Coordinates of C-alpha atoms and ligand atoms in Angstrom, one line a residue:
M1 CA 90.4 19.7 97.3
P2 CA 87.1 19.9 99.2
A3 CA 84.0 19.4 97.0
R4 CA 83.0 23.0 98.0
T5 CA 84.7 26.1 99.5
L6 CA 84.7 25.7 103.2
V7 CA 83.2 28.3 105.5
C8 CA 85.3 28.8 108.7
V9 CA 84.3 31.0 111.7
P10 CA 87.3 32.3 113.6
V11 CA 87.0 32.5 117.3
M12 CA 89.4 34.5 119.5
V13 CA 90.0 32.4 122.5
E14 CA 90.0 34.3 125.8
D15 CA 87.7 32.1 127.8
I16 CA 87.4 28.4 126.9
D17 CA 83.7 28.0 127.7
A18 CA 82.7 31.2 125.8
A19 CA 84.8 30.0 122.9
L20 CA 83.1 26.6 122.8
A21 CA 79.7 28.3 123.0
D22 CA 80.7 30.5 120.0
A23 CA 81.7 27.4 118.0
A24 CA 78.5 25.6 118.9
L25 CA 76.7 28.6 117.5
A26 CA 78.8 28.6 114.4
K27 CA 77.9 25.0 113.9
L28 CA 74.3 25.8 114.2
K29 CA 74.7 28.5 111.6
Q30 CA 76.2 25.9 109.2
A31 CA 79.9 26.7 109.4
D32 CA 82.2 23.8 108.3
L33 CA 85.1 24.7 110.5
V34 CA 86.1 26.8 113.4
E35 CA 89.5 28.6 113.7
W36 CA 90.7 28.7 117.2
R37 CA 92.7 31.8 117.5
I38 CA 94.5 30.9 120.7
D39 CA 97.0 33.9 120.6
P40 CA 94.8 36.1 122.9
Y41 CA 94.9 33.2 125.4
F42 CA 98.6 32.4 124.9
D43 CA 100.3 35.6 124.0
G44 CA 103.9 34.7 124.9
S45 CA 104.2 36.8 127.9
G46 CA 105.6 35.0 131.0
G47 CA 106.5 31.5 129.9
D48 CA 103.0 30.4 129.2
A49 CA 104.3 27.3 127.5
E50 CA 105.0 25.8 130.9
D51 CA 101.7 26.8 132.2
G52 CA 100.1 23.4 132.6
H53 CA 96.7 24.8 133.4
R54 CA 96.5 26.8 130.2
V55 CA 97.7 23.8 128.1
A56 CA 95.1 21.6 129.7
Q57 CA 92.4 24.1 129.0
L58 CA 93.5 24.3 125.4
Q59 CA 93.5 20.5 125.2
R60 CA 89.9 20.6 126.5
L61 CA 89.1 23.1 123.8
L62 CA 90.3 20.8 121.1
A63 CA 88.7 17.8 122.6
E64 CA 85.3 19.5 122.9
S65 CA 85.4 21.4 119.6
P66 CA 82.0 21.0 118.0
L67 CA 83.5 21.5 114.6
P68 CA 86.7 20.4 112.9
C69 CA 89.1 23.1 113.6
I70 CA 92.1 25.2 112.5
L71 CA 94.6 25.9 115.3
T72 CA 96.3 29.2 115.0
C73 CA 98.5 31.1 117.4
R74 CA 99.1 34.2 115.3
S75 CA 102.3 36.2 115.8
A76 CA 102.2 39.9 116.4
D77 CA 104.3 40.4 113.1
E78 CA 101.3 39.1 111.2
G79 CA 98.5 40.9 113.1
G80 CA 98.1 38.5 116.0
H81 CA 98.6 38.8 119.8
F82 CA 101.5 36.4 120.3
D83 CA 104.6 38.5 120.9
G84 CA 106.9 36.0 122.6
D85 CA 109.6 33.6 121.7
D86 CA 108.8 31.4 118.7
A87 CA 110.3 28.4 120.5
D88 CA 107.6 28.7 123.2
R89 CA 104.9 29.0 120.5
V90 CA 106.2 26.0 118.7
S91 CA 106.4 24.0 121.9
L92 CA 102.8 24.7 122.7
L93 CA 101.7 23.8 119.1
E94 CA 103.6 20.5 119.5
K95 CA 101.6 19.7 122.6
L96 CA 98.3 20.6 120.9
T97 CA 98.9 18.7 117.7
A98 CA 101.2 15.6 117.6
G99 CA 101.1 15.4 121.3
S100 CA 97.4 15.6 121.7
D101 CA 94.6 13.0 121.7
H102 CA 92.4 15.4 119.8
P103 CA 94.6 17.1 117.2
P104 CA 93.2 19.9 115.1
A105 CA 92.3 19.2 111.4
Y106 CA 94.6 22.0 110.4
L107 CA 97.5 23.9 111.9
D108 CA 98.0 27.5 110.6
F109 CA 101.6 28.7 110.8
E110 CA 103.1 31.8 109.1
L111 CA 105.4 31.1 106.2
A112 CA 107.8 33.8 107.3
A113 CA 108.2 32.1 110.8
Y114 CA 108.4 28.7 109.1
Q115 CA 111.3 29.8 106.9
R116 CA 113.1 31.7 109.6
S117 CA 114.8 28.6 111.2
A118 CA 115.5 25.0 110.2
N119 CA 114.7 24.0 113.8
I120 CA 111.2 25.5 113.7
R121 CA 110.5 24.1 110.3
Q122 CA 111.5 20.6 111.6
K123 CA 109.4 20.9 114.7
I124 CA 106.4 22.1 112.8
N125 CA 106.8 19.3 110.3
L126 CA 106.7 16.8 113.1
C127 CA 103.2 18.1 114.0
V128 CA 101.6 17.7 110.5
A129 CA 100.9 15.2 107.8
H130 CA 103.3 15.2 104.9
P131 CA 104.8 12.7 102.5
K132 CA 107.8 11.9 104.8
Q133 CA 105.8 11.8 108.0
Q134 CA 106.5 8.5 109.9
R135 CA 103.7 8.7 112.4
G136 CA 100.0 8.7 111.9
V137 CA 99.6 12.4 112.0
T138 CA 96.4 13.8 110.5
T139 CA 96.8 17.6 111.1
R140 CA 97.3 19.4 107.8
L141 CA 99.6 22.4 107.5
I142 CA 98.3 25.8 106.3
L143 CA 101.3 28.1 105.5
S144 CA 99.9 31.6 105.7
M145 CA 101.0 35.1 104.9
H146 CA 99.4 38.4 105.8
D147 CA 99.9 42.0 104.7
F148 CA 97.7 44.7 106.3
Q149 CA 99.1 47.4 104.0
G150 CA 98.5 46.0 100.5
M151 CA 99.6 43.3 98.1
P152 CA 103.3 42.6 98.7
S153 CA 105.5 43.1 95.7
D154 CA 107.1 39.7 96.2
L155 CA 103.8 37.8 96.7
H156 CA 104.5 35.4 93.8
R157 CA 107.9 34.5 95.1
R158 CA 106.5 33.9 98.5
L159 CA 103.7 31.8 97.1
L160 CA 106.1 29.7 95.1
A161 CA 108.2 29.1 98.3
A162 CA 105.0 27.9 100.2
Y163 CA 103.9 25.7 97.4
E164 CA 107.3 24.0 97.3
E165 CA 107.2 23.0 100.9
P166 CA 106.3 19.3 101.0
A167 CA 104.6 19.7 104.4
C168 CA 102.3 22.4 103.2
A169 CA 98.8 21.2 102.5
V170 CA 97.1 24.6 102.0
V171 CA 98.5 28.1 101.3
K172 CA 96.8 31.0 102.8
V173 CA 97.3 34.7 101.6
A174 CA 95.4 37.6 103.1
C175 CA 96.4 41.1 101.9
R176 CA 94.7 44.5 102.2
A177 CA 92.8 45.1 99.0
R178 CA 93.4 48.8 98.0
S179 CA 90.8 48.6 95.2
L180 CA 88.5 46.1 93.6
R181 CA 91.2 45.3 91.1
D182 CA 93.3 43.6 93.8
N183 CA 90.5 40.9 94.1
L184 CA 90.9 40.1 90.5
D185 CA 94.6 39.5 91.0
L186 CA 93.7 37.1 93.9
F187 CA 91.2 35.3 91.6
E188 CA 93.9 34.9 89.0
L189 CA 96.2 33.5 91.6
L190 CA 93.5 30.9 92.7
E191 CA 92.9 29.9 89.1
H192 CA 96.6 28.9 88.7
A193 CA 97.2 27.5 92.2
P194 CA 99.0 24.1 92.3
K195 CA 97.8 23.4 95.8
P196 CA 94.6 24.2 97.8
T197 CA 94.8 28.0 98.4
I198 CA 92.9 30.5 100.4
A199 CA 93.3 34.0 98.9
L200 CA 91.5 36.8 100.6
G201 CA 91.4 40.6 100.4
M202 CA 91.1 42.5 103.6
G203 CA 89.2 45.8 104.1
E204 CA 86.0 47.0 102.4
F205 CA 87.5 46.6 98.9
G206 CA 88.2 42.8 99.7
L207 CA 84.7 41.6 100.3
M208 CA 84.4 40.3 96.7
S209 CA 87.3 37.9 97.2
R210 CA 85.7 36.4 100.3
V211 CA 82.2 36.0 98.8
L212 CA 83.3 34.8 95.4
A213 CA 86.0 32.4 96.6
P214 CA 83.9 29.4 95.4
K215 CA 83.7 30.8 91.9
F216 CA 87.5 30.5 91.6
G217 CA 88.1 27.4 93.6
G218 CA 89.2 29.0 96.8
Y219 CA 89.7 26.4 99.5
L220 CA 88.1 28.3 102.3
T221 CA 86.6 31.7 103.4
F222 CA 86.3 33.2 106.8
A223 CA 83.0 34.6 108.2
S224 CA 82.6 36.1 111.7
L225 CA 80.0 35.1 114.1
R226 CA 78.9 38.7 114.8
D227 CA 79.9 42.1 113.3
S228 CA 82.0 42.8 116.5
C229 CA 84.0 39.5 116.2
A230 CA 85.6 39.9 112.8
T231 CA 89.2 38.8 113.0
A232 CA 90.1 40.8 109.9
P233 CA 88.8 44.0 108.4
G234 CA 86.1 43.4 105.8
Q235 CA 85.1 40.0 107.0
P236 CA 81.4 39.3 106.4
T237 CA 79.2 37.7 109.1
I238 CA 78.2 34.1 108.6
D239 CA 74.6 35.4 108.4
Q240 CA 75.5 37.7 105.5
L241 CA 77.6 35.2 103.8
L242 CA 75.2 32.2 103.8
G243 CA 72.0 34.3 104.1
M244 CA 72.2 37.5 102.0
Y245 CA 74.9 36.3 99.6
H246 CA 73.7 32.7 99.3
F247 CA 77.4 31.6 99.4
R248 CA 76.6 27.9 99.0
G249 CA 75.0 28.5 95.6
I250 CA 77.9 30.4 94.1
G251 CA 79.9 28.5 91.5
A252 CA 81.8 29.1 88.3
A253 CA 78.7 29.9 86.3
T254 CA 77.3 32.4 88.8
K255 CA 76.8 35.8 87.3
V256 CA 78.1 38.8 89.3
Y257 CA 76.3 42.1 89.8
G258 CA 76.7 44.9 92.2
V259 CA 76.4 48.5 93.2
I260 CA 79.2 50.8 92.0
G261 CA 79.5 53.9 94.1
W262 CA 81.4 55.6 96.8
P263 CA 80.6 55.0 99.6
V264 CA 78.4 51.9 99.2
G265 CA 78.5 50.3 102.5
H266 CA 75.0 51.6 103.5
S267 CA 73.4 50.5 100.3
L268 CA 70.1 48.5 100.5
S269 CA 70.7 47.1 97.0
P270 CA 72.6 43.9 98.0
Q271 CA 69.7 43.0 100.3
I272 CA 67.0 43.3 97.7
H273 CA 68.7 42.0 94.6
N274 CA 70.2 38.9 96.3
A275 CA 66.8 38.1 97.8
G276 CA 65.2 38.6 94.3
F277 CA 67.8 36.3 92.6
D278 CA 67.0 33.7 95.3
A279 CA 63.3 34.0 94.9
L280 CA 63.6 33.6 91.1
G281 CA 66.2 30.8 91.3
W282 CA 68.6 33.1 89.3
D283 CA 72.3 32.0 89.4
G284 CA 73.5 35.5 90.4
V285 CA 75.1 37.3 93.3
Y286 CA 75.0 41.0 94.0
L287 CA 77.8 42.8 95.9
P288 CA 78.8 46.2 97.1
L289 CA 81.4 47.4 94.6
P290 CA 83.2 50.4 96.1
V291 CA 85.0 52.5 93.5
A292 CA 86.8 55.4 95.4
A293 CA 86.4 58.9 94.1
D294 CA 87.8 62.2 95.3
A295 CA 85.8 65.4 94.4
S296 CA 89.1 67.4 94.4
D297 CA 90.7 65.1 91.9
P298 CA 88.1 64.4 89.1
E299 CA 90.8 63.2 86.7
G300 CA 92.2 60.7 89.2
S301 CA 88.6 59.6 89.9
D302 CA 87.9 59.1 86.3
A303 CA 91.1 57.1 85.8
S304 CA 90.3 54.8 88.8
F305 CA 86.7 54.3 87.6
K306 CA 87.9 53.4 84.1
A307 CA 90.6 51.0 85.3
T308 CA 88.3 49.3 87.8
V309 CA 85.1 48.9 85.7
G310 CA 87.2 48.1 82.6
A311 CA 88.9 45.3 84.6
L312 CA 85.6 43.9 86.0
A313 CA 84.2 43.8 82.5
A314 CA 87.3 42.2 81.0
L315 CA 87.7 39.3 83.3
E316 CA 85.7 36.6 81.5
P317 CA 85.5 34.1 84.4
L318 CA 84.1 36.6 86.7
K319 CA 80.9 36.8 84.6
F320 CA 80.3 40.4 85.5
S321 CA 76.8 40.9 84.2
G322 CA 75.4 44.1 85.5
A323 CA 75.5 46.9 88.0
S324 CA 73.6 49.7 89.7
V325 CA 75.6 52.9 89.5
T326 CA 75.2 55.4 92.2
I327 CA 76.8 58.7 93.6
P328 CA 79.3 60.0 92.5
H329 CA 79.6 57.9 89.3
K330 CA 76.3 58.4 87.5
E331 CA 77.6 60.8 85.0
R332 CA 81.1 59.3 84.9
V333 CA 79.7 56.0 83.7
V334 CA 78.1 57.7 80.7
A335 CA 81.4 59.1 79.4
F336 CA 83.0 55.7 80.1
A337 CA 80.4 53.8 78.2
L338 CA 80.1 56.2 75.2
A339 CA 83.9 56.0 74.8
R340 CA 83.5 52.3 74.3
D341 CA 80.5 52.6 72.0
W342 CA 78.2 50.8 74.5
P343 CA 74.6 51.6 73.7
A344 CA 72.9 54.2 75.9
S345 CA 69.1 54.3 76.4
P346 CA 67.0 57.4 75.4
A347 CA 66.6 58.2 79.1
V348 CA 70.4 58.4 79.5
H349 CA 70.7 60.8 76.5
R350 CA 67.9 62.9 77.9
C351 CA 69.4 63.4 81.4
G352 CA 73.1 62.8 80.8
A353 CA 73.4 60.3 83.7
A354 CA 73.0 56.5 84.1
N355 CA 72.4 54.2 87.0
T356 CA 72.3 50.8 85.3
L357 CA 74.9 48.7 83.5
S358 CA 73.7 45.5 81.9
S359 CA 75.7 42.9 79.9
A360 CA 75.0 42.7 76.2
R361 CA 76.1 40.5 73.4
E362 CA 79.2 42.8 73.1
G363 CA 80.1 44.9 76.2
F364 CA 77.3 46.5 78.2
T365 CA 74.3 48.8 77.8
I366 CA 73.7 51.8 80.0
D367 CA 70.3 53.0 81.2
N368 CA 68.7 55.3 83.7
T369 CA 65.9 53.7 85.7
D370 CA 65.6 56.7 88.2
A371 CA 63.8 58.7 85.5
P372 CA 61.2 56.2 84.4
A373 CA 60.6 55.1 88.0
I374 CA 59.6 58.6 89.0
A375 CA 57.6 59.1 85.9
A376 CA 55.8 55.7 86.3
L377 CA 54.9 56.4 90.0
L378 CA 53.6 59.8 89.2
S379 CA 51.7 58.7 86.1
A380 CA 50.0 56.0 88.2
R381 CA 48.9 58.6 90.8
L382 CA 48.0 61.4 88.4
D383 CA 46.4 59.1 85.8
G384 CA 49.1 60.2 83.3
C385 CA 51.6 63.1 83.3
A386 CA 50.7 64.7 80.0
G387 CA 49.2 68.2 80.6
R388 CA 50.1 68.1 84.3
T389 CA 52.2 70.7 86.1
I390 CA 54.8 69.2 88.3
G391 CA 57.1 71.0 90.7
I392 CA 60.6 69.7 91.2
V393 CA 62.6 70.9 94.2
G394 CA 66.3 70.7 93.6
A395 CA 68.4 70.9 90.4
G396 CA 70.9 68.0 90.9
G397 CA 71.1 64.5 89.3
V398 CA 67.7 63.2 90.4
A399 CA 66.0 66.4 89.6
R400 CA 67.5 66.3 86.1
A401 CA 66.4 62.7 85.5
A402 CA 62.9 63.6 86.7
A403 CA 62.5 66.7 84.7
A404 CA 63.8 65.1 81.5
D405 CA 61.4 62.2 81.6
L406 CA 58.4 64.2 82.8
V407 CA 58.7 66.7 80.0
A408 CA 59.2 63.9 77.5
L409 CA 55.8 62.6 78.8
G410 CA 54.2 65.9 78.2
A411 CA 54.2 67.5 81.6
T412 CA 55.2 71.1 82.4
V413 CA 57.9 71.1 85.1
V414 CA 58.8 74.0 87.4
I415 CA 62.2 73.5 88.9
Y416 CA 62.6 75.2 92.3
N417 CA 66.1 75.5 93.6
R418 CA 68.1 77.6 96.1
T419 CA 70.6 78.3 93.3
V420 CA 68.3 79.6 90.6
S421 CA 71.1 79.6 88.0
K422 CA 71.4 75.9 88.3
A423 CA 67.6 75.5 88.0
Q424 CA 67.7 77.7 84.9
R425 CA 70.6 75.7 83.4
L426 CA 68.6 72.5 84.0
A427 CA 65.4 73.9 82.5
D428 CA 67.4 75.0 79.4
D429 CA 69.0 71.6 79.0
V430 CA 65.7 69.8 79.3
M431 CA 64.0 72.2 76.8
R432 CA 66.8 71.6 74.3
A433 CA 66.3 67.9 74.4
A434 CA 62.4 68.0 74.8
P435 CA 60.2 66.8 72.0
A436 CA 58.2 69.4 70.1
G437 CA 54.9 70.1 71.8
G438 CA 53.2 72.0 74.6
A439 CA 55.4 70.6 77.5
K440 CA 58.1 72.9 79.0
A441 CA 60.5 73.3 81.8
V442 CA 60.9 76.6 83.7
A443 CA 63.1 77.6 86.6
A444 CA 62.1 79.3 89.8
A445 CA 63.8 80.4 93.1
A446 CA 63.1 78.0 96.0
D447 CA 61.4 80.8 98.0
L448 CA 58.6 81.0 95.4
L449 CA 57.5 77.5 96.5
P450 CA 54.6 78.8 98.6
K451 CA 53.1 80.1 95.4
A452 CA 53.4 76.8 93.6
C453 CA 50.3 75.7 91.6
C454 CA 51.0 72.1 90.7
H455 CA 49.4 68.7 90.4
A456 CA 52.4 67.1 92.1
L457 CA 55.6 68.3 94.0
I458 CA 58.8 66.2 94.2
N459 CA 61.6 66.7 96.6
C460 CA 64.9 66.0 94.9
T461 CA 67.1 67.6 97.6
P462 CA 68.6 65.8 100.6
I463 CA 66.5 68.0 103.0
G464 CA 64.9 65.7 105.5
M465 CA 67.5 62.9 105.0
A466 CA 69.1 61.3 108.1
G467 CA 72.8 62.4 108.2
G468 CA 72.0 65.1 105.5
P469 CA 72.4 68.9 105.7
D470 CA 69.0 69.5 107.3
P471 CA 67.4 66.3 108.7
A472 CA 64.6 68.0 110.6
G473 CA 63.8 70.3 107.7
A474 CA 60.6 70.1 105.5
S475 CA 61.9 70.3 101.9
I476 CA 58.5 71.7 100.8
P477 CA 56.5 74.1 103.1
V478 CA 53.3 72.1 102.6
R479 CA 51.2 74.1 105.0
D480 CA 52.1 77.4 103.2
L481 CA 51.0 76.2 99.8
K482 CA 47.7 78.1 99.1
N483 CA 47.3 77.5 95.3
I484 CA 47.0 73.7 95.2
G485 CA 44.1 71.3 95.2
P486 CA 43.4 68.6 97.7
E487 CA 44.6 65.9 95.2
T488 CA 48.1 67.3 94.9
V489 CA 50.6 64.5 95.2
F490 CA 53.6 65.0 97.4
F491 CA 56.6 62.8 96.5
D492 CA 59.9 62.6 98.4
T493 CA 62.8 60.9 96.8
V494 CA 64.6 60.7 100.2
Y495 CA 64.1 57.2 101.7
N496 CA 66.0 57.4 104.9
P497 CA 63.9 58.0 106.9
I498 CA 60.9 56.8 105.0
D499 CA 58.7 59.3 106.8
T500 CA 60.4 62.6 106.2
P501 CA 59.2 65.8 107.8
M502 CA 57.7 66.9 104.5
L503 CA 55.8 63.6 103.9
R504 CA 54.5 63.6 107.5
M505 CA 53.2 67.2 107.0
A506 CA 51.5 66.3 103.7
R507 CA 49.8 63.2 105.1
E508 CA 48.6 65.1 108.2
L509 CA 46.9 67.6 105.8
G510 CA 45.3 64.7 103.9
Y511 CA 47.4 64.9 100.6
P512 CA 48.3 61.7 98.7
T513 CA 52.0 60.9 99.0
I514 CA 54.7 58.8 97.4
D515 CA 57.8 57.9 99.5
G516 CA 61.4 57.3 98.6
V517 CA 61.2 53.6 99.1
E518 CA 58.6 53.3 96.4
M519 CA 61.0 55.1 94.0
F520 CA 63.9 53.0 95.2
V521 CA 62.0 49.7 94.7
K522 CA 60.7 50.8 91.3
Q523 CA 64.1 51.8 89.9
A524 CA 65.6 48.6 91.3
A525 CA 62.8 46.5 89.8
M526 CA 63.5 47.9 86.4
Q527 CA 67.2 46.9 86.8
F528 CA 66.3 43.4 87.9
Q529 CA 64.0 43.0 84.9
Q530 CA 66.9 44.1 82.6
W531 CA 69.4 41.7 84.2
T532 CA 67.2 38.6 84.5
G533 CA 64.4 39.1 81.9
N534 CA 61.9 38.5 84.6
P535 CA 59.7 40.8 86.7
A536 CA 61.1 41.7 90.1
P537 CA 59.4 40.5 93.2
T538 CA 58.5 44.1 94.1
D539 CA 56.5 43.2 97.3
L540 CA 59.6 41.4 98.6
F541 CA 61.9 44.4 97.7
D542 CA 59.5 46.8 99.4
T543 CA 59.2 44.7 102.5
L544 CA 63.0 44.2 102.8
C545 CA 63.7 47.9 102.4
R546 CA 61.2 49.0 105.0
Q547 CA 62.4 46.3 107.4
R548 CA 66.1 47.3 107.0
L549 CA 65.3 51.0 107.3
A550 CA 63.2 50.4 110.4
E551 CA 66.1 48.4 111.9
R552 CA 68.6 51.2 111.2
S553 CA 66.4 53.8 112.8
V554 CA 66.2 51.9 116.1
Ligands
LIG601 P1 72.6 66.3 94.1 O1 73.0 66.1 92.7 O2 73.7 66.5 95.1 O3 71.6 67.6 94.1 C1 71.1 68.0 95.3 C2 70.2 69.2 95.1 O4 69.7 69.6 96.4 C3 70.9 70.4 94.5 O5 70.1 71.1 93.6 C4 71.1 71.3 95.8 O6 71.0 72.7 95.6 C5 69.9 70.9 96.6 N1 70.3 71.1 98.1 C6 71.3 70.4 98.7 N2 71.2 70.7 100.0 C7 70.3 71.7 100.2 C8 69.8 72.5 101.2 N3 70.3 72.3 102.5 N4 68.8 73.4 101.1 C9 68.3 73.5 99.8 N5 68.7 72.8 98.8 C10 69.7 71.9 98.9 O7 71.8 65.1 94.7 P2 70.9 64.0 93.8 O8 71.8 62.9 93.3 O9 70.0 64.8 92.9 O10 70.0 63.4 95.0 C11 69.0 64.1 95.6 C12 68.3 63.3 96.6 O11 67.6 62.2 95.9 C13 69.2 62.5 97.6 O12 69.3 63.2 98.8 C14 68.6 61.2 97.8 O13 68.0 61.1 99.1 C15 67.5 61.0 96.8 N6 67.6 59.8 95.9 C16 66.7 58.9 96.1 C17 66.7 57.8 95.3 C18 65.7 56.7 95.5 O14 65.8 55.7 94.8 N7 64.7 57.0 96.3 C19 67.8 57.6 94.4 C20 68.7 58.6 94.2 C21 68.6 59.7 95.0 P3 72.2 73.6 94.8 O15 72.0 73.3 93.4 O16 71.9 74.9 95.2 O17 73.5 73.0 95.4

């Protein structure tokens, strides 16, 4: 077993010099190994085994390899380019291993091909180190299996067969993960592995198995040099793995956090929380945790959420310690938690939605940090919310959180929405839960916005959001508002882009503004504080968010 889980950068070999340059870069980026995927170079068409020039070039590749290497000529059956006769493939592998002055550290060969014929098995065995090997061979055999559809039903039988092969030094299994739960099966498999094992989930659900491999004693994980060079779906880049996820610091004790939502690939949360953990020296890692949902099948979505989050919470060695919960699970998580008697904060009871799970002595607590983040930002600008009138545009989840907390702080809120009945329902709900006193919530049609008379207006619709229903639209007609004072605060919850058309207009007219990044950072900072017991590095969060959003807009 290596002292630590190795990081291997796979390189598809098409041109020898380009491949060597990539491996040099991988070394610079602190990879431990390079995997030479020679199947694009040697795909089995046209008797390549006899092509002396190609063999000589591959020998050069091995001789000049800047890192210890895995040599792989992947067959088409298991996702590679080699589509020829196995005898040709094995003959080439013999020349590049036992017959080479610079043999690779590892030879990867598929278990299925290895088991197909005694002749192939015998020839491969001659290329690798094993108990009965007579010659001084150092190359170690990785027996691998791949399934691009899912977890094979006979996986355990296949694993057992691989472990029993005396020549097999390392077992590799790569299967498409169909949900986060498949990663947990792979972790269990690693925990009970009798030989060094690589167990990786492919696709967006499988990222967890790649990043958390060191936690469960995985022998190796793969990371691509660039986004465009991933050799398997869902492979992180080496910059993401070693930079954002701080892979080298992950161990058995590392606490796991993440953002539960669907989709979550675009989330900025992994960037900021991982940077925050690093700045604090907190032994934690924060991952995207995609939990699929289908609006046309709410029951199926509930069941999938329950099974997935329940399994994450139940696997003790995972040390699942908290999560941000986002669209479309913010209300689902409340029902899930209440059914388990997990305590919910007053903010969750007020708005019926939660965005934060935090581990507690028993189970988890749930909280909503969107609501206090909005309230805190507005209170700071308005010098308190009590007695203020605040216009909320939209009547969805964020509007609900804002309205509930602002009314609880003594503000009067006017909810403007294109569907007035939804605004009315929200106002009624908020009033039912509101503490006795002067504060109140009322509903209004969105076309009454020009008549608004408020101390602050908050956009809680996706208008102005990149990729949303109306990216060029101004969510609030700032120029047309005639009954407001010069100190009126304009607040946009949309953060992509940061400068929405509404905020631009408000700033041009000299009004104070609050942008969506401020809200995002504030709600994330409150989560960070709950998880770590320490204040979040909010300046770092803010800088990272603005940098990433600026990169995306280029
Ligand atoms: P939601 O539940 O889907 O509600 C969206 C609201 O916007 C609904 O009231 C809807 O009106 C209204 N709306 C949607 N499209 C519209 C259009 N074209 N014209 C007029 N009204 C429209 O969404 P949510 O979860 O509340 O999120 C709202 C926004 O908050 C998101 O777009 C997101 O950018 C932002 N957000 C920001 C943060 C942050 O940290 N900064 C966090 C979460 C969310 P109907 O009721 O008539 O359908």
